[in-house]
Short mmCIF file of C-alpha atoms in Angstrom, two decimals:
data_model
loop_
_atom_site.label_atom_id
_atom_site.label_comp_id
_atom_site.label_asym_id
_atom_site.label_seq_id
_atom_site.Cartn_x
_atom_site.Cartn_y
_atom_site.Cartn_z
CA MET A 199 27.32 9.25 -15.18
CA ASN A 200 25.80 6.73 -17.59
CA VAL A 201 23.66 8.77 -19.98
CA LYS A 202 21.47 7.31 -22.72
CA ARG A 203 18.92 8.66 -25.17
CA PHE A 204 15.59 6.91 -25.69
CA VAL A 205 13.11 7.40 -28.52
CA ALA A 206 9.63 5.94 -28.16
CA PRO A 207 6.07 6.59 -29.39
CA THR A 208 4.82 7.75 -25.96
CA LEU A 209 6.11 8.85 -22.59
CA GLU A 210 4.87 5.59 -21.08
CA ASP A 211 6.92 3.56 -23.55
CA ALA A 212 10.01 5.69 -22.95
CA ALA A 213 9.65 5.34 -19.17
CA LYS A 214 9.45 1.55 -19.47
CA ASP A 215 12.61 1.44 -21.60
CA ILE A 216 14.47 3.70 -19.16
CA ARG A 217 13.58 1.54 -16.16
CA LYS A 218 14.47 -1.63 -18.03
CA GLN A 219 17.90 -0.43 -19.17
CA LEU A 220 18.97 1.98 -16.42
CA GLY A 221 16.91 0.90 -13.42
CA LYS A 222 14.51 2.66 -11.07
CA ASP A 223 17.13 5.23 -9.96
CA ALA A 224 17.49 6.72 -13.44
CA VAL A 225 17.04 10.48 -13.74
CA ILE A 226 15.39 12.22 -16.69
CA LEU A 227 17.73 14.94 -17.97
CA HIS A 228 15.87 16.23 -21.00
CA VAL A 229 12.71 15.57 -23.00
CA LYS A 230 11.56 16.75 -26.40
CA GLU A 231 9.44 15.75 -29.37
CA VAL A 232 11.21 14.48 -32.51
CA VAL A 233 10.06 13.43 -35.97
CA THR A 234 11.41 10.14 -37.26
CA GLY A 235 11.12 8.49 -40.66
CA GLY A 236 9.34 10.08 -43.57
CA LEU A 237 10.70 11.36 -46.87
CA PHE A 238 12.38 14.74 -47.35
CA GLY A 239 10.90 15.93 -44.08
CA PHE A 240 7.37 14.82 -44.93
CA PHE A 241 5.22 12.03 -43.53
CA GLY A 242 7.41 11.67 -40.48
CA LYS A 243 6.18 10.18 -37.23
CA LYS A 244 6.14 12.24 -34.04
CA GLN A 245 7.86 10.50 -31.14
CA VAL A 246 9.26 11.33 -27.72
CA GLN A 247 13.01 11.61 -27.17
CA VAL A 248 14.10 11.32 -23.55
CA THR A 249 17.66 11.68 -22.30
CA ALA A 250 18.20 9.86 -19.00
CA GLY A 251 21.06 8.75 -16.81
CA ILE A 252 22.02 7.24 -13.49
CA ASP A 253 21.94 9.95 -10.82
CA GLY A 254 25.07 10.82 -8.86
CA PRO A 255 25.93 13.41 -6.20
CA SER A 256 27.72 15.62 -8.70
CA HIS A 257 24.80 15.58 -11.14
CA ARG A 258 21.84 16.34 -8.93
CA ASN A 259 21.56 19.86 -10.34
CA SER A 260 22.11 18.85 -13.96
CA VAL A 261 18.42 18.39 -14.75
CA SER A 262 17.46 20.48 -17.74
CA ARG A 263 15.41 23.54 -16.92
CA ASP A 264 14.60 24.48 -20.51
CA GLY A 265 11.40 26.45 -20.62
CA ASP A 266 10.99 26.89 -16.86
CA ASP A 267 10.25 30.56 -17.38
CA LYS A 268 7.75 29.80 -20.16
CA GLN A 269 5.56 27.31 -18.37
CA SER A 270 1.93 27.26 -19.33
CA PRO A 271 -0.61 28.05 -16.60
CA LEU A 272 -1.68 24.39 -16.74
CA LEU A 273 1.88 23.17 -16.17
CA LYS A 274 2.38 25.61 -13.31
CA GLU A 275 -0.73 24.24 -11.60
CA ALA A 276 0.48 20.67 -12.07
CA ASN A 277 3.94 21.49 -10.73
CA ARG A 278 2.47 23.11 -7.63
CA HIS A 279 0.44 19.94 -7.02
CA LEU A 280 3.54 17.76 -7.44
CA GLN A 281 5.49 19.93 -5.00
CA GLN A 282 2.73 19.58 -2.41
CA LEU A 283 2.89 15.77 -2.57
CA GLY A 284 6.02 15.81 -0.45
CA VAL A 285 8.17 13.42 -2.51
CA SER A 286 11.96 13.44 -2.60
CA ASN A 287 13.75 15.97 -4.78
CA ARG A 288 14.88 13.26 -7.24
CA VAL A 289 11.33 11.99 -7.80
CA LEU A 290 9.91 15.52 -7.95
CA LYS A 291 12.31 16.58 -10.73
CA ASN A 292 11.47 13.54 -12.81
CA LEU A 293 7.73 14.05 -12.34
CA GLN A 294 7.99 17.72 -13.27
CA LEU A 295 9.95 17.00 -16.44
CA THR A 296 7.48 14.32 -17.43
CA ALA A 297 4.65 16.78 -16.82
CA GLN A 298 6.48 19.31 -19.01
CA MET A 299 6.65 16.83 -21.88
CA ALA A 300 3.03 15.79 -21.42
CA ASP A 301 2.02 19.46 -21.52
CA LYS A 302 3.90 19.97 -24.80
CA GLN A 303 2.01 17.08 -26.37
CA GLY A 304 -1.19 19.08 -25.81
CA ASN A 305 -3.41 16.15 -24.87
CA ALA A 306 -4.40 17.54 -21.47
CA ARG A 307 -7.07 20.20 -20.99
CA THR A 308 -7.12 20.26 -17.17
CA LYS A 309 -4.59 19.96 -14.37
CA GLU A 310 -6.02 16.56 -13.45
CA GLU A 311 -5.61 15.23 -16.99
CA LEU A 312 -2.02 16.49 -17.14
CA LEU A 313 -1.23 14.83 -13.81
CA MET A 314 -2.85 11.60 -15.02
CA HIS A 315 -0.55 11.54 -18.07
CA THR A 316 2.44 12.29 -15.82
CA PHE A 317 1.69 9.55 -13.29
CA ARG A 318 0.86 6.96 -15.96
CA ALA A 319 4.29 7.50 -17.50
CA SER A 320 6.17 7.58 -14.21
CA LEU A 321 4.59 5.19 -11.71
CA GLN A 322 4.75 1.41 -11.55
CA LEU A 323 1.13 0.38 -11.13
CA GLN A 324 0.82 -3.39 -10.86
CA PRO A 325 -2.39 -5.36 -10.15
CA PHE A 326 -2.47 -7.52 -7.03
CA LEU A 327 -3.15 -11.12 -8.03
CA GLN A 328 -5.49 -13.10 -5.84
CA LYS A 329 -5.62 -16.88 -5.92
CA ARG A 330 -8.59 -19.09 -5.15
CA GLN A 331 -6.54 -20.77 -2.42
CA GLN A 332 -3.93 -18.54 -0.84
CA THR A 333 -1.85 -18.15 2.30
CA LEU A 334 -0.95 -14.55 3.09
CA ILE A 335 1.91 -13.99 5.51
CA VAL A 336 1.52 -10.41 6.71
CA ALA A 337 4.78 -8.86 7.90
CA GLY A 338 5.77 -5.35 8.87
CA PRO A 339 7.04 -3.10 11.65
CA THR A 340 5.46 -2.80 15.09
CA GLY A 341 2.33 -0.65 15.32
CA VAL A 342 1.53 -0.53 11.64
CA GLY A 343 -1.88 -2.20 12.12
CA LYS A 344 -1.34 -5.75 10.87
CA THR A 345 -3.81 -7.51 13.21
CA THR A 346 -6.82 -5.27 12.52
CA THR A 347 -6.06 -5.36 8.79
CA ILE A 348 -6.04 -9.15 8.84
CA ALA A 349 -9.52 -9.11 10.42
CA LYS A 350 -10.75 -6.79 7.65
CA LEU A 351 -9.30 -9.08 4.97
CA ALA A 352 -11.02 -12.06 6.58
CA ALA A 353 -14.40 -10.32 6.67
CA LYS A 354 -14.18 -9.39 2.98
CA ALA A 355 -13.17 -12.92 1.97
CA MET A 356 -16.05 -14.48 3.93
CA PHE A 357 -18.92 -12.11 3.27
CA GLU A 358 -18.10 -10.77 -0.20
CA GLU A 359 -16.24 -13.68 -1.81
CA ASN A 360 -17.85 -16.60 0.04
CA LYS A 361 -14.45 -18.03 1.01
CA THR A 362 -13.46 -20.11 4.02
CA VAL A 363 -10.84 -18.48 6.25
CA SER A 364 -8.44 -19.56 8.98
CA PHE A 365 -6.01 -17.57 11.13
CA ILE A 366 -2.51 -18.38 12.28
CA THR A 367 -0.86 -16.10 14.79
CA PHE A 368 2.91 -15.97 14.94
CA ASP A 369 2.87 -12.88 17.16
CA THR A 370 3.42 -14.58 20.51
CA TYR A 371 5.51 -11.68 21.80
CA ARG A 372 2.42 -9.58 22.44
CA ILE A 373 -0.30 -11.38 24.40
CA ALA A 374 -2.76 -8.59 23.53
CA ALA A 375 -2.25 -9.25 19.83
CA VAL A 376 -3.04 -12.96 20.25
CA GLU A 377 -6.18 -12.19 22.25
CA GLN A 378 -7.26 -9.56 19.73
CA LEU A 379 -7.01 -12.03 16.85
CA LYS A 380 -8.80 -14.71 18.89
CA THR A 381 -11.65 -12.26 19.43
CA TYR A 382 -11.93 -11.62 15.69
CA ALA A 383 -11.78 -15.36 15.01
CA HIS A 384 -14.60 -15.98 17.49
CA ILE A 385 -16.79 -13.25 15.96
CA LEU A 386 -16.20 -14.55 12.44
CA ASP A 387 -16.40 -18.17 13.56
CA CYS A 388 -13.01 -19.01 12.02
CA PRO A 389 -10.40 -21.47 13.33
CA ILE A 390 -7.25 -19.94 14.78
CA TYR A 391 -3.89 -21.60 15.42
CA THR A 392 -0.77 -20.45 17.24
CA ALA A 393 2.80 -21.06 16.07
CA TYR A 394 5.68 -20.58 18.49
CA ASN A 395 8.56 -20.98 16.03
CA GLU A 396 9.22 -21.05 12.30
CA SER A 397 8.95 -24.85 12.04
CA GLU A 398 5.51 -24.87 13.67
CA LEU A 399 4.36 -22.03 11.42
CA ILE A 400 5.46 -23.85 8.27
CA ASP A 401 3.79 -27.06 9.46
CA LEU A 402 0.52 -25.24 10.22
CA CYS A 403 0.52 -23.46 6.86
CA GLY A 404 0.99 -26.76 5.07
CA ARG A 405 -1.97 -28.38 6.84
CA GLN A 406 -4.57 -25.67 6.18
CA THR A 407 -7.48 -26.39 3.83
CA ALA A 408 -9.24 -22.99 4.00
CA ASP A 409 -9.48 -20.86 0.87
CA LEU A 410 -7.65 -18.02 2.61
CA VAL A 411 -5.11 -18.50 5.40
CA LEU A 412 -4.04 -15.28 7.14
CA VAL A 413 -0.81 -15.30 9.13
CA ASP A 414 -0.25 -12.54 11.67
CA THR A 415 3.49 -12.17 12.32
CA ALA A 416 5.20 -10.37 15.16
CA GLY A 417 6.04 -6.74 14.61
CA ARG A 418 9.80 -6.44 14.26
CA ASN A 419 12.27 -3.64 13.90
CA TYR A 420 13.22 -4.66 10.38
CA LEU A 421 15.81 -1.91 10.26
CA HIS A 422 17.94 -4.18 12.46
CA GLU A 423 16.36 -7.62 11.92
CA GLN A 424 15.55 -9.77 8.93
CA MET A 425 12.98 -12.46 8.27
CA PRO A 426 14.03 -15.93 9.48
CA VAL A 427 15.83 -17.84 6.72
CA GLU A 428 13.65 -20.93 7.19
CA LEU A 429 10.49 -18.90 6.60
CA VAL A 430 11.99 -17.12 3.59
CA GLU A 431 12.82 -20.46 1.96
CA TYR A 432 9.32 -21.79 2.61
CA ILE A 433 7.71 -18.76 0.95
CA ARG A 434 10.10 -19.06 -1.98
CA GLN A 435 9.20 -22.72 -2.58
CA SER A 436 5.45 -22.58 -1.91
CA ALA A 437 3.12 -21.90 -4.84
CA SER A 438 0.20 -20.78 -2.66
CA CYS A 439 2.06 -18.82 0.04
CA ASP A 440 2.55 -15.09 -0.54
CA LEU A 441 4.35 -12.45 1.51
CA VAL A 442 2.64 -9.08 1.89
CA VAL A 443 4.34 -6.22 3.72
CA ALA A 444 2.36 -3.70 5.77
CA LEU A 445 3.67 -0.13 5.76
CA SER A 446 2.21 3.07 7.20
CA LEU A 447 1.40 5.92 4.84
CA ALA A 448 1.93 8.23 7.80
CA ALA A 449 5.63 7.26 7.85
CA LYS A 450 8.26 9.19 5.93
CA ALA A 451 8.74 7.91 2.39
CA GLU A 452 12.44 7.32 2.97
CA ASP A 453 11.73 5.22 6.08
CA ALA A 454 9.04 3.18 4.28
CA ARG A 455 11.35 2.44 1.36
CA HIS A 456 14.22 1.51 3.67
CA MET A 457 11.94 -0.78 5.66
CA LEU A 458 10.78 -2.48 2.48
CA SER A 459 14.37 -3.01 1.35
CA ARG A 460 14.89 -5.33 4.34
CA PHE A 461 12.63 -7.96 2.75
CA PRO A 462 13.68 -10.20 -0.15
CA LYS A 463 12.30 -8.12 -3.01
CA GLU A 464 11.47 -11.07 -5.25
CA LEU A 465 9.24 -12.58 -2.54
CA VAL A 466 7.07 -9.54 -1.78
CA ASN A 467 3.80 -10.09 -3.65
CA GLY A 468 1.96 -7.03 -2.39
CA LEU A 469 1.81 -4.05 -0.07
CA ILE A 470 -0.72 -3.33 2.65
CA LEU A 471 -0.70 0.44 3.13
CA THR A 472 -2.20 1.55 6.42
CA LYS A 473 -3.21 4.79 8.19
CA LEU A 474 -4.29 6.74 5.15
CA ASP A 475 -6.55 8.65 7.53
CA GLU A 476 -3.56 9.75 9.62
CA THR A 477 -1.70 11.66 6.93
CA ALA A 478 -2.45 14.84 4.99
CA SER A 479 0.16 14.01 2.32
CA LEU A 480 0.32 11.27 -0.30
CA GLY A 481 4.07 11.60 -0.76
CA THR A 482 4.83 8.17 0.69
CA LEU A 483 2.26 6.53 -1.60
CA CYS A 484 3.67 8.34 -4.66
CA GLU A 485 7.26 7.52 -3.73
CA LEU A 486 6.50 3.81 -3.27
CA LEU A 487 4.64 3.59 -6.58
CA TYR A 488 7.48 5.41 -8.32
CA SER A 489 10.29 3.31 -6.87
CA GLU A 490 8.79 -0.14 -6.35
CA ALA A 491 7.09 -2.44 -8.87
CA ILE A 492 5.03 -4.09 -6.12
CA PRO A 493 1.21 -4.24 -6.27
CA VAL A 494 -0.92 -2.48 -3.65
CA ALA A 495 -3.10 -5.20 -2.11
CA CYS A 496 -5.22 -2.88 0.04
CA VAL A 497 -5.27 0.45 1.87
CA THR A 498 -6.72 1.00 5.34
CA THR A 499 -8.49 4.22 6.27
CA GLY A 500 -9.19 3.81 9.99
CA GLN A 501 -9.52 1.38 12.90
CA ASN A 502 -13.09 0.20 12.35
CA VAL A 503 -13.45 -3.47 11.42
CA PRO A 504 -14.45 -4.35 8.78
CA GLU A 505 -15.39 -0.98 7.25
CA ASP A 506 -12.18 1.04 7.06
CA ILE A 507 -10.40 -0.66 4.19
CA CYS A 508 -10.42 -0.39 0.40
CA TRP A 509 -8.91 -2.25 -2.53
CA PRO A 510 -7.86 0.47 -4.97
CA ASP A 511 -7.22 -0.44 -8.58
CA LYS A 512 -4.84 1.44 -10.86
CA GLU A 513 -7.38 4.13 -11.70
CA GLN A 514 -8.27 4.75 -8.07
CA LEU A 515 -4.63 5.21 -7.09
CA LEU A 516 -4.19 7.71 -9.91
CA LYS A 517 -7.31 9.63 -8.83
CA TRP A 518 -6.00 9.85 -5.28
CA LEU A 519 -2.68 11.25 -6.42
CA THR A 520 -4.24 13.77 -8.79
CA GLY A 521 -6.98 15.08 -6.57
CA GLY A 522 -6.50 13.82 -3.03
CA VAL A 523 -8.54 11.29 -1.09
#
């Protein structure tokens, strides 16, 4: 097991160093406050010392439990909340140890504040970058809600941002999906085009002049299939074309992460998280934000178009995880 010790001014700084040097699968083994610098023990600077390492099967139970029996009431409340999220054991242990360190620093007066400190230090919260002219290729598994989400994105762009919009459907496997998108296009008075293969899709994307081009792809079983190489290369070379992956928050966290791993990680610009209304747990959301440095583009909360969608910023995501939706 590769074990290293990190000293930083704050938990957030230590977490960034750990991820940079050991990767996202690093496990926190021990945390404590230390005093560095100064003269003869005076005028020193309080910092955080975190011992972390790469997890392995033989070390899963090696996480330090110092002080477990002396937890403050505030820390006990926070730990119960973390347990109820439904994240994996590895993520739970790291979150609990981070909460323990945050509690020792004494900056939190409520459970919510302690959880905020914990999540800020542990989660990878990236802003989703929108461009004035942008092509969004929406991919994801069957039944995740890509088509209705695309209609919601179009409505927001037109009525709130005063943008022009066009649709391209690449989901010719399901006739109902094509007709559904055509209905939305007719209601919104937007042009819609159909591509029957990767070459046609690339050609259509290149000829669009709308501010926002939304591409509805066929739902695939990405556990067994991958994106076509020709399309991957086009996304990689295009400055205005972005890949966003739609995942269901009602799915198991492990399944969502495995599904996401089937896409070229460097090409995924954002996540569309659907079906928030169909789950009582935010474990999948927490797990994705812990493991993946990919921005959340939007979250859907129902089937109604265009109402049931929101664009949470960093603070909103933290509020959800600390107090529910």
